Amino acid sequence: MFDDQDSPEKSNRDESARDGINTTISLSTSEVVSRFGSANAEYLKGYSGVDNETQQKFAKGLAGIAKHKVNADPRYAEQNIKQQAGYSAEVAATSRDNAESIINGSKIRVSRSDDLPEYGKNHTVVDRVQLLDGEIIQGTQTQMKFVGKRDELFAKIAKEDGEFTRYRGVTLELPSEQYVGAESFCRDKAQQLRDQAAKVEQLGKDNVAKKLRHEADNYEQLADHLSDSGLTTDQAIFYRTHPKMATAMDIARTSHRAGLQGAQYGAAIGGSISLLQNLLATAQGQKEMGEAAQNVAVDTLKAGALGYGTAFVGAAIKGSLQQSGNSTLRSLAGTSAPALAVNICLSLASSINRYVCGEISEAQLLSEVGEKGAGMLSSSMMAALGQLAIPVPFVGAAIGAMIGYTLSSLFYQSAL
């Protein structure tokens, strides 16, 4: 139904119909490709340290951090890497958080304090902060700490004369493996200190008891201000030592999520069309029910696969185009080109294969390519209008694309 090479005798009309369906499926994923593609662009910004859309240069990028010198002495090299991994964790976590906000349609963005004039470089308390329309959201300041000994860090914050008392009241972002059980540890520690305070108070040591209770309060406050950074220590080190591979993995993971949504849309559209076609064929006595059911199942799988491939590849391509250093390529990111990339390849491959096999002439090849190009262009415009008219994810785009391709095909044939 969608790209069947087993029936080379099929007419150009059938070929056009199949291509119209494939184009409809591809354009139905445009909204998915747009969201997840923009999310992928966040990873590229984090890697390069530059936003090519706004020309903003960030204080650090993963590629730049990876170039930092490491102590030549093996005794200190590992510790050096771990310290630098903390910077990589800040950048990677920021990219991930912003990518997730884009996917979910949230306007909230996260920024490192080093990239904001309000904080300047190397702020001693705040590492990251949330923004809404460029304005800092109060109460969202966080400090990210990737240290080897979590409990010692907590003690340095909670004790009266601790080294890190400045972090009190600021949300502390921990490696994922250290976040597990961190809150309960702080509350248990607070209870232990209160029990100690009660005992020393009975001995008449009121000042000591007061100090212990104050320290207990600090642990309670700390328990309320703990957060999972979303990264383990090993992942942070991987971002430091293999930034390009880590970024590629982020893009692949996000594109896969786009592909799963695209597969759902493709299966829904392709399955519905196939169901109607096969019900009609069954009613006319051209097929048996068993054959029709099998055809619907196969067509649905093919449509789902096309939807997955379109959304996966489209999201990866859009992210790359959106952060390209070339302004012409960046402008393509805002079109339907990323969503149509897979379909264009399949469509042209089908026509070229038929030409190579001698099924069509050079003139027919050029005619088909022209018709398909006009159809996809018309579908893209109608898909955008359809989505505006019917603001339901994939539905408006699918209807507009189908109408656009059908009308374009009719006009093209009449023009010929």
CSV table of C-alpha atoms in Angstrom, one decimal:
chain,number,residue,atom,x,y,z
A,1,MET,CA,0.0,0.0,0.0
A,2,PHE,CA,2.7,2.5,1.0
A,3,ASP,CA,5.9,1.5,-0.8
A,4,ASP,CA,5.1,-1.9,-2.4
A,5,GLN,CA,7.8,-2.9,-4.9
A,6,ASP,CA,6.0,-6.3,-5.6
A,7,SER,CA,3.6,-4.9,-8.2
A,8,PRO,CA,5.6,-3.0,-10.9
A,9,GLU,CA,2.5,-3.0,-13.2
A,10,LYS,CA,0.6,-0.6,-11.0
A,11,SER,CA,-0.5,2.6,-12.8
A,12,ASN,CA,0.9,6.0,-12.1
A,13,ARG,CA,-2.4,6.9,-10.5
A,14,ASP,CA,-1.9,4.1,-7.9
A,15,GLU,CA,1.6,5.3,-7.4
A,16,SER,CA,0.4,8.9,-6.8
A,17,ALA,CA,-2.2,7.6,-4.4
A,18,ARG,CA,0.3,5.7,-2.4
A,19,ASP,CA,2.7,8.7,-2.3
A,20,GLY,CA,-0.2,10.9,-1.2
A,21,ILE,CA,-0.8,8.7,1.8
A,22,ASN,CA,2.8,8.5,2.7
A,23,THR,CA,3.1,12.3,2.5
A,24,THR,CA,0.0,12.6,4.7
A,25,ILE,CA,1.6,10.3,7.3
A,26,SER,CA,4.9,12.2,7.1
A,27,LEU,CA,3.3,15.7,7.5
A,28,SER,CA,1.1,14.4,10.3
A,29,THR,CA,4.3,14.2,12.4
A,30,SER,CA,5.3,17.8,11.7
A,31,GLU,CA,4.3,19.0,15.2
A,32,VAL,CA,6.2,16.1,16.8
A,33,VAL,CA,9.2,16.8,14.6
A,34,SER,CA,9.1,20.5,15.5
A,35,ARG,CA,9.0,19.9,19.3
A,36,PHE,CA,11.5,17.1,19.5
A,37,GLY,CA,13.7,18.7,16.9
A,38,SER,CA,13.9,21.9,18.9
A,39,ALA,CA,14.7,19.8,22.0
A,40,ASN,CA,17.6,18.2,20.1
A,41,ALA,CA,18.9,21.7,19.3
A,42,GLU,CA,19.3,22.2,23.1
A,43,TYR,CA,21.9,19.4,23.2
A,44,LEU,CA,23.8,20.9,20.4
A,45,LYS,CA,23.8,24.3,22.1
A,46,GLY,CA,25.1,22.6,25.3
A,47,TYR,CA,27.9,20.8,23.3
A,48,SER,CA,29.2,23.8,21.4
A,49,GLY,CA,28.5,26.5,24.0
A,50,VAL,CA,26.9,28.7,21.3
A,51,ASP,CA,23.3,29.4,20.4
A,52,ASN,CA,23.5,30.0,16.6
A,53,GLU,CA,19.9,31.2,16.5
A,54,THR,CA,20.5,34.1,18.9
A,55,GLN,CA,24.3,34.3,18.5
A,56,GLN,CA,24.6,34.0,22.3
A,57,LYS,CA,27.9,32.5,23.6
A,58,PHE,CA,27.7,30.6,26.9
A,59,ALA,CA,30.4,30.5,29.5
A,60,LYS,CA,31.0,26.8,29.0
A,61,GLY,CA,30.1,24.1,26.5
A,62,LEU,CA,30.8,20.4,26.8
A,63,ALA,CA,33.3,20.5,24.0
A,64,GLY,CA,35.2,23.3,25.7
A,65,ILE,CA,35.1,21.7,29.1
A,66,ALA,CA,36.6,18.5,27.6
A,67,LYS,CA,39.6,20.5,26.5
A,68,HIS,CA,40.5,21.6,30.1
A,69,LYS,CA,43.9,20.5,31.2
A,70,VAL,CA,44.2,17.5,33.5
A,71,ASN,CA,46.9,17.1,36.1
A,72,ALA,CA,49.7,15.0,34.7
A,73,ASP,CA,50.2,13.3,38.0
A,74,PRO,CA,48.1,10.1,38.1
A,75,ARG,CA,47.5,10.7,41.8
A,76,TYR,CA,45.5,13.8,41.0
A,77,ALA,CA,44.3,13.2,37.5
A,78,GLU,CA,41.2,11.2,38.5
A,79,GLN,CA,40.1,13.8,41.1
A,80,ASN,CA,40.7,16.5,38.5
A,81,ILE,CA,38.4,14.8,36.0
A,82,LYS,CA,35.7,14.5,38.7
A,83,GLN,CA,35.9,18.2,39.5
A,84,GLN,CA,35.5,19.1,35.8
A,85,ALA,CA,32.7,16.6,35.5
A,86,GLY,CA,30.7,18.8,37.8
A,87,TYR,CA,30.8,21.6,35.2
A,88,SER,CA,29.8,19.1,32.5
A,89,ALA,CA,26.9,18.0,34.7
A,90,GLU,CA,25.6,21.6,35.0
A,91,VAL,CA,25.7,22.0,31.2
A,92,ALA,CA,24.2,18.6,30.4
A,93,ALA,CA,21.4,18.9,33.1
A,94,THR,CA,20.5,22.4,31.7
A,95,SER,CA,20.3,21.0,28.2
A,96,ARG,CA,18.1,18.1,29.3
A,97,ASP,CA,15.8,20.3,31.4
A,98,ASN,CA,15.3,22.8,28.6
A,99,ALA,CA,14.7,20.0,26.1
A,100,GLU,CA,12.1,18.5,28.3
A,101,SER,CA,10.4,21.8,28.7
A,102,ILE,CA,10.2,22.2,24.9
A,103,ILE,CA,8.8,18.7,24.5
A,104,ASN,CA,6.1,19.4,27.2
A,105,GLY,CA,5.3,22.8,25.7
A,106,SER,CA,6.4,24.7,28.8
A,107,LYS,CA,7.8,28.3,28.6
A,108,ILE,CA,10.1,27.8,31.6
A,109,ARG,CA,13.8,27.6,30.7
A,110,VAL,CA,16.8,26.8,32.9
A,111,SER,CA,20.1,28.8,32.7
A,112,ARG,CA,23.4,28.5,34.4
A,113,SER,CA,24.2,31.4,36.6
A,114,ASP,CA,27.5,31.9,34.7
A,115,ASP,CA,25.4,32.9,31.6
A,116,LEU,CA,23.4,35.6,33.5
A,117,PRO,CA,24.6,39.1,34.2
A,118,GLU,CA,22.7,39.1,37.5
A,119,TYR,CA,25.1,36.5,38.9
A,120,GLY,CA,28.3,36.8,36.9
A,121,LYS,CA,31.0,34.2,36.6
A,122,ASN,CA,31.6,31.6,39.3
A,123,HIS,CA,28.8,32.6,41.7
A,124,THR,CA,29.6,31.1,45.1
A,125,VAL,CA,26.0,30.0,45.9
A,126,VAL,CA,23.8,29.7,42.7
A,127,ASP,CA,24.7,27.4,39.8
A,128,ARG,CA,21.4,27.2,38.0
A,129,VAL,CA,18.1,29.1,37.9
A,130,GLN,CA,14.8,28.9,36.1
A,131,LEU,CA,13.5,31.7,33.8
A,132,LEU,CA,10.1,32.6,32.5
A,133,ASP,CA,10.1,35.0,29.5
A,134,GLY,CA,13.7,35.9,30.4
A,135,GLU,CA,12.9,36.8,34.0
A,136,ILE,CA,14.3,34.9,36.9
A,137,ILE,CA,11.7,32.9,38.8
A,138,GLN,CA,12.3,33.6,42.5
A,139,GLY,CA,12.9,30.5,44.7
A,140,THR,CA,14.3,28.4,41.8
A,141,GLN,CA,18.0,29.0,42.5
A,142,THR,CA,19.9,25.7,42.8
A,143,GLN,CA,23.5,24.6,43.7
A,144,MET,CA,24.7,21.5,42.0
A,145,LYS,CA,27.1,19.4,44.1
A,146,PHE,CA,28.9,16.3,42.7
A,147,VAL,CA,31.1,15.2,45.5
A,148,GLY,CA,32.4,11.8,46.6
A,149,LYS,CA,31.1,11.9,50.2
A,150,ARG,CA,27.5,13.1,50.4
A,151,ASP,CA,27.1,12.9,54.2
A,152,GLU,CA,30.2,15.0,54.8
A,153,LEU,CA,28.8,17.6,52.5
A,154,PHE,CA,25.5,17.7,54.5
A,155,ALA,CA,27.5,18.1,57.7
A,156,LYS,CA,29.4,21.0,56.3
A,157,ILE,CA,26.1,22.7,55.5
A,158,ALA,CA,24.2,21.9,58.7
A,159,LYS,CA,26.9,22.6,61.3
A,160,GLU,CA,27.1,26.1,62.8
A,161,ASP,CA,30.6,26.7,61.6
A,162,GLY,CA,30.4,24.5,58.5
A,163,GLU,CA,32.3,25.2,55.4
A,164,PHE,CA,29.2,25.4,53.2
A,165,THR,CA,26.7,27.3,55.4
A,166,ARG,CA,26.1,29.6,52.5
A,167,TYR,CA,24.1,26.9,50.8
A,168,ARG,CA,21.3,26.9,53.4
A,169,GLY,CA,17.9,27.7,51.9
A,170,VAL,CA,19.1,26.9,48.3
A,171,THR,CA,18.0,23.8,46.6
A,172,LEU,CA,20.9,21.3,46.4
A,173,GLU,CA,21.0,19.2,43.3
A,174,LEU,CA,22.7,15.8,43.8
A,175,PRO,CA,23.8,13.0,41.6
A,176,SER,CA,21.0,10.5,41.1
A,177,GLU,CA,22.7,7.7,43.1
A,178,GLN,CA,23.3,10.1,46.1
A,179,TYR,CA,19.8,11.5,46.0
A,180,VAL,CA,18.3,8.1,46.9
A,181,GLY,CA,17.8,8.1,50.7
A,182,ALA,CA,19.2,11.6,51.1
A,183,GLU,CA,16.0,13.2,52.5
A,184,SER,CA,15.5,10.4,55.0
A,185,PHE,CA,19.1,10.6,56.1
A,186,CYS,CA,18.7,14.3,56.9
A,187,ARG,CA,15.5,13.8,58.9
A,188,ASP,CA,17.0,10.9,60.8
A,189,LYS,CA,20.0,13.0,61.6
A,190,ALA,CA,17.8,15.8,62.8
A,191,GLN,CA,16.0,13.5,65.1
A,192,GLN,CA,19.3,12.1,66.5
A,193,LEU,CA,20.4,15.6,67.2
A,194,ARG,CA,17.2,16.5,69.0
A,195,ASP,CA,17.5,13.4,71.1
A,196,GLN,CA,21.0,14.4,72.0
A,197,ALA,CA,19.8,17.9,72.8
A,198,ALA,CA,17.2,16.5,75.2
A,199,LYS,CA,19.9,14.5,77.1
A,200,VAL,CA,22.4,17.3,77.5
A,201,GLU,CA,19.6,19.6,78.5
A,202,GLN,CA,18.9,17.4,81.5
A,203,LEU,CA,22.5,17.8,82.4
A,204,GLY,CA,22.1,21.5,82.5
A,205,LYS,CA,24.0,22.2,79.3
A,206,ASP,CA,21.4,24.6,77.8
A,207,ASN,CA,23.8,26.2,75.3
A,208,VAL,CA,24.9,22.9,73.9
A,209,ALA,CA,21.3,21.8,73.6
A,210,LYS,CA,20.4,24.9,71.8
A,211,LYS,CA,23.3,24.5,69.4
A,212,LEU,CA,22.2,20.9,68.7
A,213,ARG,CA,18.6,21.8,68.1
A,214,HIS,CA,19.7,24.6,65.7
A,215,GLU,CA,21.8,22.1,63.8
A,216,ALA,CA,18.8,19.7,63.7
A,217,ASP,CA,16.7,22.5,62.2
A,218,ASN,CA,19.4,23.0,59.5
A,219,TYR,CA,19.2,19.3,58.6
A,220,GLU,CA,15.4,19.6,58.4
A,221,GLN,CA,15.7,22.6,56.1
A,222,LEU,CA,18.2,20.7,54.0
A,223,ALA,CA,15.8,17.7,53.7
A,224,ASP,CA,13.3,20.1,52.2
A,225,HIS,CA,15.8,21.5,49.7
A,226,LEU,CA,17.2,18.4,48.0
A,227,SER,CA,16.7,17.6,44.3
A,228,ASP,CA,17.8,14.9,41.9
A,229,SER,CA,20.0,16.4,39.2
A,230,GLY,CA,18.9,13.7,36.7
A,231,LEU,CA,22.5,12.6,36.2
A,232,THR,CA,24.6,10.0,38.0
A,233,THR,CA,28.3,10.7,38.8
A,234,ASP,CA,29.3,8.2,36.1
A,235,GLN,CA,27.2,10.0,33.5
A,236,ALA,CA,28.7,13.3,34.4
A,237,ILE,CA,32.2,11.9,33.9
A,238,PHE,CA,31.1,10.5,30.6
A,239,TYR,CA,29.9,13.9,29.5
A,240,ARG,CA,33.4,15.3,30.5
A,241,THR,CA,35.4,12.6,28.8
A,242,HIS,CA,33.2,11.8,25.7
A,243,PRO,CA,31.1,15.0,25.1
A,244,LYS,CA,30.4,14.3,21.4
A,245,MET,CA,29.2,10.7,22.0
A,246,ALA,CA,27.1,11.7,25.0
A,247,THR,CA,25.4,14.5,22.9
A,248,ALA,CA,24.8,12.0,20.1
A,249,MET,CA,23.2,9.6,22.6
A,250,ASP,CA,20.9,12.4,23.9
A,251,ILE,CA,19.8,13.2,20.4
A,252,ALA,CA,19.2,9.6,19.6
A,253,ARG,CA,17.2,9.1,22.8
A,254,THR,CA,15.0,12.1,22.2
A,255,SER,CA,14.6,11.2,18.5
A,256,HIS,CA,13.4,7.8,19.5
A,257,ARG,CA,10.7,9.3,21.7
A,258,ALA,CA,9.6,11.4,18.7
A,259,GLY,CA,9.6,8.2,16.6
A,260,LEU,CA,7.3,6.4,19.0
A,261,GLN,CA,4.8,9.3,18.8
A,262,GLY,CA,5.2,9.4,15.0
A,263,ALA,CA,4.5,5.6,14.9
A,264,GLN,CA,1.2,6.1,16.7
A,265,TYR,CA,0.1,8.8,14.3
A,266,GLY,CA,1.3,6.8,11.2
A,267,ALA,CA,-0.5,3.7,12.3
A,268,ALA,CA,-3.7,5.6,13.1
A,269,ILE,CA,-3.8,7.3,9.7
A,270,GLY,CA,-2.5,4.4,7.6
A,271,GLY,CA,-4.7,1.8,9.4
A,272,SER,CA,-7.8,4.0,9.0
A,273,ILE,CA,-7.3,4.4,5.3
A,274,SER,CA,-6.5,0.8,4.7
A,275,LEU,CA,-9.5,-0.3,6.7
A,276,LEU,CA,-11.8,1.8,4.5
A,277,GLN,CA,-10.2,0.6,1.3
A,278,ASN,CA,-10.4,-3.1,2.4
A,279,LEU,CA,-14.0,-2.8,3.6
A,280,LEU,CA,-15.0,-1.4,0.3
A,281,ALA,CA,-13.1,-4.1,-1.6
A,282,THR,CA,-14.8,-6.8,0.6
A,283,ALA,CA,-18.2,-5.3,0.0
A,284,GLN,CA,-17.6,-5.4,-3.7
A,285,GLY,CA,-16.6,-9.0,-3.5
A,286,GLN,CA,-13.0,-8.3,-4.5
A,287,LYS,CA,-11.5,-9.7,-1.3
A,288,GLU,CA,-12.3,-12.2,1.4
A,289,MET,CA,-12.6,-11.0,5.0
A,290,GLY,CA,-9.5,-12.9,6.1
A,291,GLU,CA,-7.4,-11.4,3.3
A,292,ALA,CA,-8.7,-7.9,4.0
A,293,ALA,CA,-7.9,-8.2,7.7
A,294,GLN,CA,-4.4,-9.3,6.9
A,295,ASN,CA,-3.9,-6.4,4.5
A,296,VAL,CA,-5.1,-3.9,7.1
A,297,ALA,CA,-2.7,-5.3,9.7
A,298,VAL,CA,0.3,-5.2,7.2
A,299,ASP,CA,-0.6,-1.7,6.1
A,300,THR,CA,-0.9,-0.5,9.6
A,301,LEU,CA,2.5,-1.8,10.5
A,302,LYS,CA,4.0,-0.2,7.4
A,303,ALA,CA,2.4,3.1,8.2
A,304,GLY,CA,3.6,2.9,11.8
A,305,ALA,CA,7.1,2.2,10.6
A,306,LEU,CA,7.0,5.2,8.2
A,307,GLY,CA,5.7,7.4,11.0
A,308,TYR,CA,8.5,6.3,13.3
A,309,GLY,CA,11.2,6.8,10.7
A,310,THR,CA,9.8,10.2,9.7
A,311,ALA,CA,9.7,11.5,13.3
A,312,PHE,CA,13.0,10.0,14.3
A,313,VAL,CA,15.0,11.3,11.3
A,314,GLY,CA,13.0,14.5,11.1
A,315,ALA,CA,13.7,15.4,14.8
A,316,ALA,CA,17.4,14.7,14.4
A,317,ILE,CA,17.6,16.7,11.2
A,318,LYS,CA,15.6,19.7,12.5
A,319,GLY,CA,17.8,19.9,15.6
A,320,SER,CA,20.9,20.0,13.4
A,321,LEU,CA,19.4,22.6,11.0
A,322,GLN,CA,18.2,24.8,13.8
A,323,GLN,CA,21.7,25.1,15.3
A,324,SER,CA,23.5,25.2,12.0
A,325,GLY,CA,26.1,28.0,11.5
A,326,ASN,CA,24.6,28.6,8.1
A,327,SER,CA,21.6,31.0,8.1
A,328,THR,CA,20.0,29.3,5.0
A,329,LEU,CA,20.0,25.9,6.6
A,330,ARG,CA,18.6,27.4,9.8
A,331,SER,CA,15.7,28.8,7.8
A,332,LEU,CA,14.9,25.3,6.6
A,333,ALA,CA,14.4,24.2,10.2
A,334,GLY,CA,11.2,26.1,10.3
A,335,THR,CA,9.7,24.4,7.2
A,336,SER,CA,8.3,20.9,6.6
A,337,ALA,CA,11.5,19.8,5.1
A,338,PRO,CA,12.7,17.8,8.1
A,339,ALA,CA,9.3,15.9,8.3
A,340,LEU,CA,9.4,15.2,4.6
A,341,ALA,CA,13.0,14.0,4.5
A,342,VAL,CA,12.3,10.3,4.7
A,343,ASN,CA,9.3,10.4,2.4
A,344,ILE,CA,11.2,12.3,-0.2
A,345,CYS,CA,13.9,9.6,-0.2
A,346,LEU,CA,11.3,6.8,-0.4
A,347,SER,CA,9.3,8.6,-3.1
A,348,LEU,CA,12.2,9.4,-5.4
A,349,ALA,CA,13.7,5.9,-4.8
A,350,SER,CA,10.4,4.3,-6.0
A,351,SER,CA,10.3,6.4,-9.2
A,352,ILE,CA,14.0,6.0,-10.0
A,353,ASN,CA,13.8,2.2,-9.4
A,354,ARG,CA,10.9,1.9,-11.9
A,355,TYR,CA,12.9,3.9,-14.4
A,356,VAL,CA,16.0,1.8,-13.9
A,357,CYS,CA,13.9,-1.4,-14.3
A,358,GLY,CA,12.5,0.0,-17.6
A,359,GLU,CA,9.0,0.3,-16.4
A,360,ILE,CA,8.8,4.0,-17.2
A,361,SER,CA,10.5,6.3,-19.7
A,362,GLU,CA,12.7,9.4,-19.0
A,363,ALA,CA,9.7,11.6,-19.7
A,364,GLN,CA,7.5,9.7,-17.3
A,365,LEU,CA,10.2,9.8,-14.7
A,366,LEU,CA,10.5,13.6,-14.9
A,367,SER,CA,6.7,13.8,-14.9
A,368,GLU,CA,6.4,11.7,-11.7
A,369,VAL,CA,9.2,13.6,-9.9
A,370,GLY,CA,7.5,16.9,-10.8
A,371,GLU,CA,4.1,15.7,-9.7
A,372,LYS,CA,5.5,14.4,-6.4
A,373,GLY,CA,7.4,17.6,-5.7
A,374,ALA,CA,4.4,19.7,-6.4
A,375,GLY,CA,2.3,17.4,-4.3
A,376,MET,CA,4.6,17.6,-1.3
A,377,LEU,CA,4.9,21.4,-1.6
A,378,SER,CA,1.1,21.8,-1.7
A,379,SER,CA,0.7,19.3,1.1
A,380,SER,CA,3.1,21.2,3.3
A,381,MET,CA,1.1,24.4,2.9
A,382,MET,CA,-2.3,22.8,3.3
A,383,ALA,CA,-1.0,20.8,6.4
A,384,ALA,CA,-0.1,24.1,8.1
A,385,LEU,CA,-3.5,25.6,7.3
A,386,GLY,CA,-5.2,22.4,8.4
A,387,GLN,CA,-3.4,22.4,11.7
A,388,LEU,CA,-4.6,26.0,12.3
A,389,ALA,CA,-8.1,25.2,11.3
A,390,ILE,CA,-8.2,22.0,13.4
A,391,PRO,CA,-5.8,22.6,16.3
A,392,VAL,CA,-5.7,18.9,17.3
A,393,PRO,CA,-2.3,17.2,17.2
A,394,PHE,CA,-1.7,15.5,13.8
A,395,VAL,CA,-5.4,15.5,12.9
A,396,GLY,CA,-5.5,19.0,11.2
A,397,ALA,CA,-2.2,18.5,9.5
A,398,ALA,CA,-3.2,15.1,8.2
A,399,ILE,CA,-6.4,16.3,6.7
A,400,GLY,CA,-4.8,19.4,5.2
A,401,ALA,CA,-1.9,17.3,3.7
A,402,MET,CA,-4.3,14.8,2.1
A,403,ILE,CA,-6.4,17.5,0.6
A,404,GLY,CA,-3.3,19.4,-0.6
A,405,TYR,CA,-1.7,16.4,-2.3
A,406,THR,CA,-5.0,15.3,-3.9
A,407,LEU,CA,-5.7,18.7,-5.4
A,408,SER,CA,-2.2,19.2,-6.5
A,409,SER,CA,-2.1,15.9,-8.2
A,410,LEU,CA,-5.4,16.7,-10.1
A,411,PHE,CA,-4.2,20.1,-11.2
A,412,TYR,CA,-0.8,18.7,-12.2
A,413,GLN,CA,-2.3,16.0,-14.4
A,414,SER,CA,-4.7,18.6,-16.0
A,415,ALA,CA,-1.8,20.9,-16.7
A,416,LEU,CA,0.1,18.1,-18.4
